[in-house]
């Protein structure tokens, strides 16, 4: 029997879910992928399953991990599936960590980031025009944290740099898509409006 036959045998669908023997295989793939994660397309290719079955399978893995009392779970972050530690371990992992966590972004950096998320690619002067204040330091902070990057140059006088967000911005906020990021900034803006009213 060849490997393809073995793979197809493993995939027997039982009442809408994949056979349990696939669960540790997927967990192993996620473990090997590490912090880079692995895309749904790549999981589908490796397991020889339809891509639309990857999300339900990863959800099944997360449930299985929970039932098994695993210390990690499958989660979609920034468009890639990763193994992340379960939240109940946070207090212990925080005590273990000896490296201080980076300071939260300042209000100015968050404002600049929100503008870049909505308007990217955008120049520094356009960010400043919208904010109404200088934004050199805020943009410098975002670049240093790897949350934005240069994305070419604008046409026109001086050909200023254009900025856009990086994949790291999704990881920083623990989100899986640009749409979730936009929704988060919408909620923040609405909360600010409510406070000022």
mmCIF file of C-alpha atoms in Angstrom:
data_model
loop_
_atom_site.group_PDB
_atom_site.id
_atom_site.type_symbol
_atom_site.label_atom_id
_atom_site.label_comp_id
_atom_site.label_asym_id
_atom_site.label_seq_id
_atom_site.Cartn_x
_atom_site.Cartn_y
_atom_site.Cartn_z
ATOM 1 C CA UNK A 1 0.000 0.000 0.000
ATOM 2 C CA UNK A 2 1.400 3.441 -0.917
ATOM 3 C CA UNK A 3 1.458 6.610 1.245
ATOM 4 C CA UNK A 4 -1.484 8.161 -0.628
ATOM 5 C CA UNK A 5 -3.657 5.185 0.293
ATOM 6 C CA UNK A 6 -2.539 5.512 3.926
ATOM 7 C CA UNK A 7 -3.449 9.210 3.935
ATOM 8 C CA UNK A 8 -6.853 8.575 2.381
ATOM 9 C CA UNK A 9 -7.567 5.857 4.953
ATOM 10 C CA UNK A 10 -6.798 8.299 7.800
ATOM 11 C CA UNK A 11 -9.292 10.843 6.449
ATOM 12 C CA UNK A 12 -12.436 8.789 7.007
ATOM 13 C CA UNK A 13 -15.128 11.316 7.894
ATOM 14 C CA UNK A 14 -17.300 10.403 10.892
ATOM 15 C CA UNK A 15 -20.507 12.424 11.327
ATOM 16 C CA UNK A 16 -19.003 15.597 9.865
ATOM 17 C CA UNK A 17 -15.675 15.418 11.677
ATOM 18 C CA UNK A 18 -12.365 13.898 10.690
ATOM 19 C CA UNK A 19 -11.103 10.696 12.212
ATOM 20 C CA UNK A 20 -9.281 11.219 15.507
ATOM 21 C CA UNK A 21 -6.040 9.883 14.052
ATOM 22 C CA UNK A 22 -5.720 13.149 12.066
ATOM 23 C CA UNK A 23 -5.775 15.295 15.218
ATOM 24 C CA UNK A 24 -2.274 14.491 16.538
ATOM 25 C CA UNK A 25 -0.932 14.694 12.979
ATOM 26 C CA UNK A 26 -2.245 18.253 12.623
ATOM 27 C CA UNK A 27 -0.993 19.104 16.104
ATOM 28 C CA UNK A 28 2.460 17.895 15.026
ATOM 29 C CA UNK A 29 2.344 20.064 11.886
ATOM 30 C CA UNK A 30 1.467 23.116 13.986
ATOM 31 C CA UNK A 31 4.250 22.307 16.442
ATOM 32 C CA UNK A 32 6.841 22.056 13.669
ATOM 33 C CA UNK A 33 5.546 25.284 12.049
ATOM 34 C CA UNK A 34 6.384 27.157 15.278
ATOM 35 C CA UNK A 35 5.681 30.867 15.613
ATOM 36 C CA UNK A 36 5.528 31.333 11.836
ATOM 37 C CA UNK A 37 2.406 29.174 11.756
ATOM 38 C CA UNK A 38 1.063 27.350 8.727
ATOM 39 C CA UNK A 39 -1.580 28.494 6.245
ATOM 40 C CA UNK A 40 -4.870 26.691 5.659
ATOM 41 C CA UNK A 41 -3.754 26.054 2.088
ATOM 42 C CA UNK A 42 -0.545 24.350 3.242
ATOM 43 C CA UNK A 43 -2.390 22.239 5.835
ATOM 44 C CA UNK A 44 -4.851 21.142 3.138
ATOM 45 C CA UNK A 45 -1.976 20.222 0.826
ATOM 46 C CA UNK A 46 -0.059 18.231 3.438
ATOM 47 C CA UNK A 47 -3.115 16.374 4.768
ATOM 48 C CA UNK A 48 -4.661 15.968 1.289
ATOM 49 C CA UNK A 49 -7.996 17.426 2.396
ATOM 50 C CA UNK A 50 -10.147 20.211 0.918
ATOM 51 C CA UNK A 51 -9.039 23.667 2.098
ATOM 52 C CA UNK A 52 -12.553 24.491 3.350
ATOM 53 C CA UNK A 53 -12.220 21.589 5.834
ATOM 54 C CA UNK A 54 -9.111 23.027 7.509
ATOM 55 C CA UNK A 55 -10.866 25.479 9.847
ATOM 56 C CA UNK A 56 -13.357 22.883 11.186
ATOM 57 C CA UNK A 57 -10.488 20.404 11.576
ATOM 58 C CA UNK A 58 -8.401 22.958 13.510
ATOM 59 C CA UNK A 59 -11.438 23.665 15.718
ATOM 60 C CA UNK A 60 -11.733 19.923 16.287
ATOM 61 C CA UNK A 61 -8.034 19.837 17.228
ATOM 62 C CA UNK A 62 -8.549 22.715 19.699
ATOM 63 C CA UNK A 63 -11.462 20.836 21.349
ATOM 64 C CA UNK A 64 -9.442 17.622 21.429
ATOM 65 C CA UNK A 65 -6.482 19.460 22.984
ATOM 66 C CA UNK A 66 -8.797 20.890 25.644
ATOM 67 C CA UNK A 67 -10.226 17.430 26.430
ATOM 68 C CA UNK A 68 -6.705 15.991 26.634
ATOM 69 C CA UNK A 69 -5.628 18.750 29.044
ATOM 70 C CA UNK A 70 -2.970 19.996 26.628
ATOM 71 C CA UNK A 71 -0.979 23.110 27.490
ATOM 72 C CA UNK A 72 -1.546 24.632 24.042
ATOM 73 C CA UNK A 73 -4.317 25.063 21.498
ATOM 74 C CA UNK A 74 -4.650 25.627 17.760
ATOM 75 C CA UNK A 75 -5.463 29.253 16.916
ATOM 76 C CA UNK A 76 -5.621 31.310 13.712
ATOM 77 C CA UNK A 77 -3.356 34.359 14.062
ATOM 78 C CA UNK A 78 -2.519 36.747 11.225
ATOM 79 C CA UNK A 79 -3.739 34.270 8.607
ATOM 80 C CA UNK A 80 -1.674 31.316 9.862
ATOM 81 C CA UNK A 81 -2.545 28.472 12.230
ATOM 82 C CA UNK A 82 -0.290 28.290 15.290
ATOM 83 C CA UNK A 83 -0.062 26.502 18.605
ATOM 84 C CA UNK A 84 -0.473 28.985 21.443
ATOM 85 C CA UNK A 85 -0.378 28.301 25.168
ATOM 86 C CA UNK A 86 -3.740 28.139 26.918
ATOM 87 C CA UNK A 87 -4.676 31.276 28.833
ATOM 88 C CA UNK A 88 -4.804 29.421 32.178
ATOM 89 C CA UNK A 89 -0.992 29.138 32.022
ATOM 90 C CA UNK A 90 -0.479 32.909 31.686
ATOM 91 C CA UNK A 91 0.314 33.619 35.364
ATOM 92 C CA UNK A 92 3.011 30.932 35.410
ATOM 93 C CA UNK A 93 4.518 31.908 32.076
ATOM 94 C CA UNK A 94 4.635 35.554 33.156
ATOM 95 C CA UNK A 95 6.617 34.562 36.253
ATOM 96 C CA UNK A 96 8.990 32.523 34.105
ATOM 97 C CA UNK A 97 9.668 35.344 31.657
ATOM 98 C CA UNK A 98 12.711 37.352 32.659
ATOM 99 C CA UNK A 99 12.567 39.731 29.708
ATOM 100 C CA UNK A 100 10.414 42.774 30.478
ATOM 101 C CA UNK A 101 7.402 43.078 28.225
ATOM 102 C CA UNK A 102 7.512 45.975 25.783
ATOM 103 C CA UNK A 103 5.681 49.083 26.864
ATOM 104 C CA UNK A 104 2.232 49.593 25.456
ATOM 105 C CA UNK A 105 1.924 51.910 22.486
ATOM 106 C CA UNK A 106 1.393 55.565 23.336
ATOM 107 C CA UNK A 107 -1.848 57.296 22.400
ATOM 108 C CA UNK A 108 0.024 59.148 19.637
ATOM 109 C CA UNK A 109 1.408 55.886 18.210
ATOM 110 C CA UNK A 110 -2.049 54.256 18.344
ATOM 111 C CA UNK A 111 -3.584 57.241 16.539
ATOM 112 C CA UNK A 112 -0.899 57.151 13.846
ATOM 113 C CA UNK A 113 -1.283 53.378 13.498
ATOM 114 C CA UNK A 114 -5.066 53.653 13.141
ATOM 115 C CA UNK A 115 -4.655 56.222 10.364
ATOM 116 C CA UNK A 116 -2.101 54.032 8.571
ATOM 117 C CA UNK A 117 -4.366 50.974 8.889
ATOM 118 C CA UNK A 118 -7.254 52.847 7.252
ATOM 119 C CA UNK A 119 -5.359 54.870 4.631
ATOM 120 C CA UNK A 120 -2.307 52.743 3.734
ATOM 121 C CA UNK A 121 -0.089 53.341 1.926
ATOM 122 C CA UNK A 122 0.210 56.858 3.331
ATOM 123 C CA UNK A 123 2.974 59.445 3.856
ATOM 124 C CA UNK A 124 4.066 60.880 7.209
ATOM 125 C CA UNK A 125 2.815 64.338 6.218
ATOM 126 C CA UNK A 126 -0.631 62.892 5.406
ATOM 127 C CA UNK A 127 -0.718 61.232 8.840
ATOM 128 C CA UNK A 128 0.250 64.576 10.411
ATOM 129 C CA UNK A 129 -2.428 66.411 8.427
ATOM 130 C CA UNK A 130 -5.111 64.026 9.737
ATOM 131 C CA UNK A 131 -3.814 64.055 13.338
ATOM 132 C CA UNK A 132 -3.137 67.793 13.321
ATOM 133 C CA UNK A 133 0.256 67.359 15.022
ATOM 134 C CA UNK A 134 3.786 66.200 14.205
ATOM 135 C CA UNK A 135 4.051 62.409 14.052
ATOM 136 C CA UNK A 136 7.784 61.723 13.621
ATOM 137 C CA UNK A 137 8.161 60.049 17.007
ATOM 138 C CA UNK A 138 4.949 58.002 16.675
ATOM 139 C CA UNK A 139 5.943 56.723 13.232
ATOM 140 C CA UNK A 140 9.480 56.013 14.458
ATOM 141 C CA UNK A 141 8.054 53.947 17.327
ATOM 142 C CA UNK A 142 5.818 51.970 14.952
ATOM 143 C CA UNK A 143 8.758 51.250 12.627
ATOM 144 C CA UNK A 144 10.999 50.234 15.558
ATOM 145 C CA UNK A 145 8.320 47.822 16.796
ATOM 146 C CA UNK A 146 7.974 46.346 13.303
ATOM 147 C CA UNK A 147 4.295 47.325 13.073
ATOM 148 C CA UNK A 148 4.707 49.459 9.944
ATOM 149 C CA UNK A 149 7.243 49.543 7.121
ATOM 150 C CA UNK A 150 8.229 51.711 4.193
ATOM 151 C CA UNK A 151 6.197 50.827 1.112
ATOM 152 C CA UNK A 152 7.907 52.806 -1.611
ATOM 153 C CA UNK A 153 7.752 56.514 -2.320
ATOM 154 C CA UNK A 154 4.892 58.823 -3.207
ATOM 155 C CA UNK A 155 4.884 60.736 -6.478
ATOM 156 C CA UNK A 156 5.374 64.473 -6.170
ATOM 157 C CA UNK A 157 7.790 66.927 -4.570
ATOM 158 C CA UNK A 158 10.441 65.287 -2.427
ATOM 159 C CA UNK A 159 9.026 61.806 -3.130
ATOM 160 C CA UNK A 160 8.266 61.104 0.566
ATOM 161 C CA UNK A 161 8.149 57.570 1.937
ATOM 162 C CA UNK A 162 4.843 55.725 1.992
ATOM 163 C CA UNK A 163 4.042 53.574 5.030
ATOM 164 C CA UNK A 164 1.916 50.452 5.415
ATOM 165 C CA UNK A 165 1.292 47.937 8.180
ATOM 166 C CA UNK A 166 3.210 44.665 8.493
ATOM 167 C CA UNK A 167 1.946 41.190 9.381
ATOM 168 C CA UNK A 168 3.367 41.838 12.870
ATOM 169 C CA UNK A 169 0.606 44.356 13.594
ATOM 170 C CA UNK A 170 -1.929 41.495 13.548
ATOM 171 C CA UNK A 171 0.259 39.401 15.836
ATOM 172 C CA UNK A 172 0.784 42.376 18.194
ATOM 173 C CA UNK A 173 -2.978 42.641 18.744
ATOM 174 C CA UNK A 174 -3.619 38.863 18.497
ATOM 175 C CA UNK A 175 -5.881 39.226 15.463
ATOM 176 C CA UNK A 176 -6.191 37.119 12.334
ATOM 177 C CA UNK A 177 -7.156 39.611 9.629
ATOM 178 C CA UNK A 178 -7.069 43.264 8.572
ATOM 179 C CA UNK A 179 -10.873 43.310 8.921
ATOM 180 C CA UNK A 180 -10.579 42.419 12.627
ATOM 181 C CA UNK A 181 -7.983 45.185 13.007
ATOM 182 C CA UNK A 182 -10.303 47.738 11.384
ATOM 183 C CA UNK A 183 -13.178 46.569 13.608
ATOM 184 C CA UNK A 184 -10.964 46.969 16.700
ATOM 185 C CA UNK A 185 -10.051 50.556 15.765
ATOM 186 C CA UNK A 186 -13.745 51.268 15.014
ATOM 187 C CA UNK A 187 -14.658 50.121 18.545
ATOM 188 C CA UNK A 188 -11.886 52.290 20.039
ATOM 189 C CA UNK A 189 -13.079 55.316 18.035
ATOM 190 C CA UNK A 190 -16.687 54.763 19.147
ATOM 191 C CA UNK A 191 -15.606 54.429 22.786
ATOM 192 C CA UNK A 192 -13.637 57.710 22.510
ATOM 193 C CA UNK A 193 -16.675 59.423 20.961
ATOM 194 C CA UNK A 194 -18.931 58.149 23.772
ATOM 195 C CA UNK A 195 -16.485 59.434 26.421
ATOM 196 C CA UNK A 196 -16.373 62.899 24.822
ATOM 197 C CA UNK A 197 -20.190 63.105 24.499
#
